[in-house]
Each structure stands twice: as C-alpha cells, then as structure tokens.
Amino acid sequence: EADIYQTPRYLVIGTGKKITLECSQTMGHDKMYWYQQDPGMELHLIHYSYGVNSTEKGDLSSESTVSRIRTEHFPLTLESARPSHTSQYLCASSEFGVETQYFGPGTRLLVL
Amino acid sequence: GDSVTQMEGPVTLSEEAFLTINCTYTATGYPSLFWYVQYPGEGLQLLLKATKADDKGSNKGFEATYRKETTSFHLEKGSVQVSDSAVYFCALSEDSGYALNFGKGTSLLVTP
C-alpha cells in the first residue's frame, strides 16, 4: 500500500484567498505530480517534479505554483483562489525509472 | 502524440455479469499500459499493468492483455460485484517518460 498523504481532504474558501494544498510521501520517491480532476472525471497533469529543486508545468495551464524543497513534500499553492479553481486535486509519486504512479486520496476544493 | 481512448460510460451491470471496458491507444514507441481504479471519494489505485506486447496483467479477478496488433488493452472481469462500482482509467506511459497519459475514465455501476 502506497504511503502518500494529502491535506486537507476538503476545503471550502472564498474568492481571493491564498491556499496551500499539502502532499507528502514516505516512500522516498523522486518523482511527484499534481493532477486536476474535473467533474467529468478527466485527469489533467498540472505540475510535476523530478526531485528536489526541480518543478515543471504539465499539460494543462494552471495558475497554481509548486515547490520541492524536500524529497517527501510537494505543496501546491494558489495565490488568489477563484471559482474556476473548484476541482479535485490529486497528488502522485513514483520512483525514478519506474512508470507506476501512486496516488494520494485527493483534496476537494470549492471556491465560493 | 501518444493518447488513450476508452469507452464512455456510465456502464451499468447486474451483479455477476461479465465486464468489458474497451481501451485503445496510439503510441510511437513501446509504452507500458495500466488500468487504475478510483472508488468514490478516493484517489486512484493501480489495478494492473502490462509492460510489453502479449503480457497479461491481472488483479482481483480483473484481466487485461496488451495487444500490439490491435493497439488495445481491454479490461475484463468474469463476474462483477457491487463493490466493483468505481471509475476505471486506462493509461499509458509516454516515451518521454515524464508522466502517464490517462484516458477520460469509465464509470461502472453494479447493481444487486
């Protein structure tokens, strides 16, 4: 069983607030990912990282930012939340050179 | 680029019915193929995978065979249970190796 955690699980906030979604993994994986999952279930890669101090934007343009200061931690920040950011955010990790990704339970974000 | 196409849902079956969820892919190289499952309110879990042509992945009664000649990786189960109700995602590893490319997901509902 994968050990990857996301907090909070649910978040309701007002427009304009700054938020940080936390993601941590205890498997020592080098690669980490953030996906946005829309109500139609489709997954969109928004950020990924190959290791400490490495971050890249994914296929879907996102107003969020990420950082990777420690191997186990990959937080995602929205400086000013908007209703269009309402979605589920999934964090994942994998070993370098191994394609299988392990997912956290997700954060459901509602911006009013 | 590489892509995955899976049948649209929702799929509704009675308990003990036979399940097939179709998945086809396009790829320039030799990707690995995956099926992930997402239960309500949770993140994605790896269900099975296959890394080369003619490989069969299997887990929890589910099976899928990597068919290069038809570029397919259909998911099958002989007798579904109510607890199999979930969203199923087909995915492939891109040649670039930086992420998995997911299909849009197929929702399965199994009724008693």
Tab-separated table of C-alpha atoms in Angstrom:
chain	number	residue	atom	x	y	z
A	1	GLU	CA	0.000	0.000	0.000
A	2	ALA	CA	1.291	3.395	-1.005
A	3	ASP	CA	2.082	5.956	1.663
A	4	ILE	CA	1.118	9.269	0.165
A	5	TYR	CA	-0.928	11.807	2.058
A	6	GLN	CA	-2.872	14.902	1.163
A	7	THR	CA	-4.316	17.572	3.413
A	8	PRO	CA	-6.842	18.935	3.701
A	9	ARG	CA	-9.243	16.391	2.213
A	10	TYR	CA	-11.953	19.012	1.763
A	11	LEU	CA	-11.677	22.789	1.626
A	12	VAL	CA	-14.285	25.498	1.127
A	13	ILE	CA	-12.929	29.028	0.811
A	14	GLY	CA	-13.886	32.417	-0.518
A	15	THR	CA	-12.648	34.077	-3.681
A	16	GLY	CA	-9.300	35.821	-3.376
A	17	LYS	CA	-7.925	33.683	-0.561
A	18	LYS	CA	-4.470	32.168	-0.702
A	19	ILE	CA	-4.380	28.423	-0.133
A	20	THR	CA	-1.781	25.684	0.009
A	21	LEU	CA	-2.607	22.041	-0.618
A	22	GLU	CA	-0.194	19.697	1.089
A	23	CYS	CA	1.188	16.445	-0.319
A	24	SER	CA	3.688	14.179	1.397
A	25	GLN	CA	5.041	10.730	0.634
A	26	THR	CA	7.147	8.447	2.776
A	27	MET	CA	8.411	6.152	0.021
A	28	GLY	CA	11.459	8.202	-0.935
A	29	HIS	CA	10.162	8.657	-4.478
A	30	ASP	CA	12.000	11.178	-6.606
A	31	LYS	CA	9.133	11.998	-8.964
A	32	MET	CA	5.955	13.719	-7.834
A	33	TYR	CA	2.921	15.012	-9.696
A	34	TRP	CA	-0.182	17.148	-9.305
A	35	TYR	CA	-3.311	16.384	-11.301
A	36	GLN	CA	-6.533	18.356	-11.527
A	37	GLN	CA	-9.614	16.204	-11.930
A	38	ASP	CA	-12.665	17.886	-13.387
A	39	PRO	CA	-16.268	16.900	-12.587
A	40	GLY	CA	-16.304	14.772	-15.745
A	41	MET	CA	-13.533	12.695	-14.119
A	42	GLU	CA	-10.837	13.502	-16.675
A	43	LEU	CA	-7.352	13.941	-15.203
A	44	HIS	CA	-5.084	16.793	-16.238
A	45	LEU	CA	-1.419	16.973	-15.270
A	46	ILE	CA	-0.690	20.466	-13.959
A	47	HIS	CA	2.751	20.135	-12.329
A	48	TYR	CA	5.490	17.575	-11.859
A	49	SER	CA	8.900	17.307	-10.268
A	50	TYR	CA	11.880	15.031	-10.849
A	51	GLY	CA	13.420	15.777	-7.482
A	52	VAL	CA	14.460	18.477	-5.027
A	53	ASN	CA	14.508	21.943	-6.617
A	54	SER	CA	13.002	20.580	-9.836
A	55	THR	CA	9.500	21.671	-10.916
A	56	GLU	CA	7.848	21.689	-14.322
A	57	LYS	CA	4.468	22.714	-15.672
A	58	GLY	CA	2.245	19.973	-17.016
A	59	ASP	CA	-0.092	19.723	-19.967
A	60	LEU	CA	-2.855	21.884	-18.517
A	61	SER	CA	-2.105	25.522	-17.841
A	62	SER	CA	-2.687	26.314	-14.192
A	63	GLU	CA	-2.483	29.452	-12.097
A	64	SER	CA	-1.114	27.407	-9.227
A	65	THR	CA	2.549	27.102	-8.264
A	66	VAL	CA	4.520	24.295	-6.629
A	67	SER	CA	7.768	23.881	-4.755
A	68	ARG	CA	10.016	20.920	-3.954
A	69	ILE	CA	12.367	21.784	-1.135
A	70	ARG	CA	12.314	18.290	0.380
A	71	THR	CA	12.026	14.953	-1.380
A	72	GLU	CA	8.937	13.918	0.544
A	73	HIS	CA	6.986	17.168	0.262
A	74	PHE	CA	5.343	18.754	-2.823
A	75	PRO	CA	2.895	21.510	-1.866
A	76	LEU	CA	0.661	23.318	-4.348
A	77	THR	CA	-0.280	26.974	-3.806
A	78	LEU	CA	-2.998	29.158	-5.229
A	79	GLU	CA	-2.197	32.829	-4.526
A	80	SER	CA	-5.739	34.043	-5.175
A	81	ALA	CA	-8.427	31.399	-5.441
A	82	ARG	CA	-11.288	31.787	-7.909
A	83	PRO	CA	-14.473	29.754	-8.511
A	84	SER	CA	-12.852	28.346	-11.674
A	85	HIS	CA	-10.325	26.599	-9.384
A	86	THR	CA	-13.084	24.454	-7.904
A	87	SER	CA	-11.974	20.898	-8.576
A	88	GLN	CA	-10.384	17.816	-7.080
A	89	TYR	CA	-6.598	17.889	-6.845
A	90	LEU	CA	-4.683	14.600	-6.814
A	91	CYS	CA	-1.049	14.186	-5.861
A	92	ALA	CA	1.018	11.214	-7.024
A	93	SER	CA	4.572	9.937	-6.808
A	94	SER	CA	6.798	7.363	-8.497
A	95	GLU	CA	10.322	6.030	-8.359
A	96	PHE	CA	12.697	7.377	-10.942
A	97	GLY	CA	12.818	4.933	-13.849
A	98	VAL	CA	9.590	3.209	-12.776
A	99	GLU	CA	6.388	4.226	-14.527
A	100	THR	CA	3.839	3.185	-11.897
A	101	GLN	CA	2.423	6.169	-10.026
A	102	TYR	CA	0.937	6.024	-6.534
A	103	PHE	CA	-1.848	8.434	-5.707
A	104	GLY	CA	-2.965	10.234	-2.590
A	105	PRO	CA	-6.644	10.425	-1.584
A	106	GLY	CA	-7.124	13.854	-3.130
A	107	THR	CA	-8.258	17.297	-1.973
A	108	ARG	CA	-11.702	18.518	-2.971
A	109	LEU	CA	-11.615	22.298	-3.287
A	110	LEU	CA	-14.685	24.509	-3.509
A	111	VAL	CA	-14.156	28.222	-4.087
A	112	LEU	CA	-17.210	30.380	-3.467
B	1	GLY	CA	1.412	12.381	-29.554
B	2	ASP	CA	0.601	9.329	-27.504
B	3	SER	CA	-3.021	9.014	-26.411
B	4	VAL	CA	-5.563	6.685	-24.871
B	5	THR	CA	-9.219	6.264	-25.821
B	6	GLN	CA	-11.599	4.351	-23.592
B	7	MET	CA	-15.287	3.639	-23.911
B	8	GLU	CA	-17.635	6.198	-22.491
B	9	GLY	CA	-19.774	5.380	-19.540
B	10	PRO	CA	-21.618	5.053	-17.432
B	11	VAL	CA	-21.711	1.295	-17.646
B	12	THR	CA	-24.436	-0.340	-15.573
B	13	LEU	CA	-24.353	-4.082	-14.923
B	14	SER	CA	-26.110	-6.528	-12.676
B	15	GLU	CA	-24.073	-8.402	-10.103
B	16	GLU	CA	-22.267	-11.458	-11.562
B	17	ALA	CA	-22.412	-10.076	-15.108
B	18	PHE	CA	-19.373	-10.108	-17.406
B	19	LEU	CA	-17.498	-6.842	-17.719
B	20	THR	CA	-15.534	-5.432	-20.640
B	21	ILE	CA	-14.224	-1.873	-20.736
B	22	ASN	CA	-12.542	-1.093	-24.027
B	23	CYS	CA	-9.278	0.814	-24.222
B	24	THR	CA	-7.245	1.573	-27.336
B	25	TYR	CA	-4.079	3.581	-27.608
B	26	THR	CA	-1.850	5.369	-30.081
B	27	ALA	CA	1.861	5.491	-29.435
B	28	THR	CA	5.013	5.957	-31.434
B	29	GLY	CA	7.113	3.673	-29.260
B	30	TYR	CA	6.508	0.768	-26.910
B	31	PRO	CA	4.604	2.099	-23.923
B	32	SER	CA	3.643	0.295	-20.754
B	33	LEU	CA	-0.120	0.123	-20.209
B	34	PHE	CA	-2.072	0.476	-16.987
B	35	TRP	CA	-5.539	0.252	-15.512
B	36	TYR	CA	-6.262	2.366	-12.459
B	37	VAL	CA	-9.446	2.328	-10.371
B	38	GLN	CA	-10.959	5.189	-8.389
B	39	TYR	CA	-13.519	4.338	-5.726
B	40	PRO	CA	-15.920	7.082	-4.600
B	41	GLY	CA	-14.189	9.755	-2.568
B	42	GLU	CA	-10.718	8.290	-3.023
B	43	GLY	CA	-7.613	8.698	-5.150
B	44	LEU	CA	-6.556	6.355	-7.935
B	45	GLN	CA	-5.221	2.886	-7.207
B	46	LEU	CA	-3.200	0.781	-9.601
B	47	LEU	CA	-5.328	-2.193	-10.646
B	48	LEU	CA	-2.988	-3.913	-13.110
B	49	LYS	CA	-0.352	-3.213	-15.706
B	50	ALA	CA	1.484	-4.760	-18.663
B	51	THR	CA	4.863	-3.684	-19.931
B	52	LYS	CA	5.178	-5.414	-23.309
B	53	ALA	CA	3.118	-6.919	-26.104
B	54	ASP	CA	1.137	-10.084	-25.232
B	55	ASP	CA	1.644	-9.536	-21.496
B	56	LYS	CA	-1.461	-10.111	-19.406
B	57	GLY	CA	-1.971	-8.085	-16.255
B	58	SER	CA	-4.323	-9.425	-13.616
B	59	ASN	CA	-5.526	-8.497	-10.151
B	60	LYS	CA	-8.680	-9.046	-8.050
B	61	GLY	CA	-10.315	-11.045	-10.868
B	62	PHE	CA	-9.679	-8.329	-13.460
B	63	GLU	CA	-7.548	-9.035	-16.523
B	64	ALA	CA	-6.208	-7.112	-19.499
B	65	THR	CA	-3.928	-8.239	-22.330
B	66	TYR	CA	-1.529	-5.913	-24.159
B	67	ARG	CA	-2.431	-6.386	-27.844
B	68	LYS	CA	0.008	-4.578	-30.090
B	69	GLU	CA	-1.668	-5.706	-33.317
B	70	THR	CA	-4.940	-4.047	-32.328
B	71	THR	CA	-3.355	-1.398	-30.060
B	72	SER	CA	-5.749	-2.373	-27.304
B	73	PHE	CA	-5.742	-3.118	-23.585
B	74	HIS	CA	-9.338	-4.034	-22.769
B	75	LEU	CA	-10.281	-4.624	-19.129
B	76	GLU	CA	-12.351	-7.732	-18.356
B	77	LYS	CA	-13.855	-9.437	-15.341
B	78	GLY	CA	-15.906	-12.586	-15.426
B	79	SER	CA	-18.307	-11.792	-12.603
B	80	VAL	CA	-18.620	-8.274	-11.202
B	81	GLN	CA	-19.656	-7.430	-7.669
B	82	VAL	CA	-21.374	-4.383	-6.217
B	83	SER	CA	-18.046	-3.452	-4.628
B	84	ASP	CA	-16.525	-3.073	-8.128
B	85	SER	CA	-18.589	0.079	-8.674
B	86	ALA	CA	-15.975	2.736	-9.395
B	87	VAL	CA	-14.359	4.752	-12.161
B	88	TYR	CA	-11.756	2.914	-14.246
B	89	PHE	CA	-8.926	4.687	-16.047
B	90	CYS	CA	-6.750	3.275	-18.805
B	91	ALA	CA	-3.288	4.853	-19.069
B	92	LEU	CA	-0.012	4.552	-20.919
B	93	SER	CA	3.498	5.686	-20.182
B	94	GLU	CA	4.728	8.241	-22.652
B	95	ASP	CA	8.012	7.820	-24.453
B	96	SER	CA	9.265	10.978	-22.813
B	97	GLY	CA	8.810	9.184	-19.520
B	98	TYR	CA	7.711	12.199	-17.566
B	99	ALA	CA	4.109	11.210	-16.931
B	100	LEU	CA	1.275	8.801	-17.544
B	101	ASN	CA	-1.273	9.637	-20.227
B	102	PHE	CA	-4.767	8.841	-18.914
B	103	GLY	CA	-7.999	8.118	-20.718
B	104	LYS	CA	-11.121	10.011	-19.689
B	105	GLY	CA	-12.356	7.317	-17.331
B	106	THR	CA	-15.309	4.928	-17.453
B	107	SER	CA	-17.810	4.876	-14.624
B	108	LEU	CA	-19.097	1.433	-13.644
B	109	LEU	CA	-22.188	0.857	-11.528
B	110	VAL	CA	-23.003	-2.667	-10.431
B	111	THR	CA	-26.491	-3.254	-9.075
B	112	PRO	CA	-27.570	-6.105	-6.776
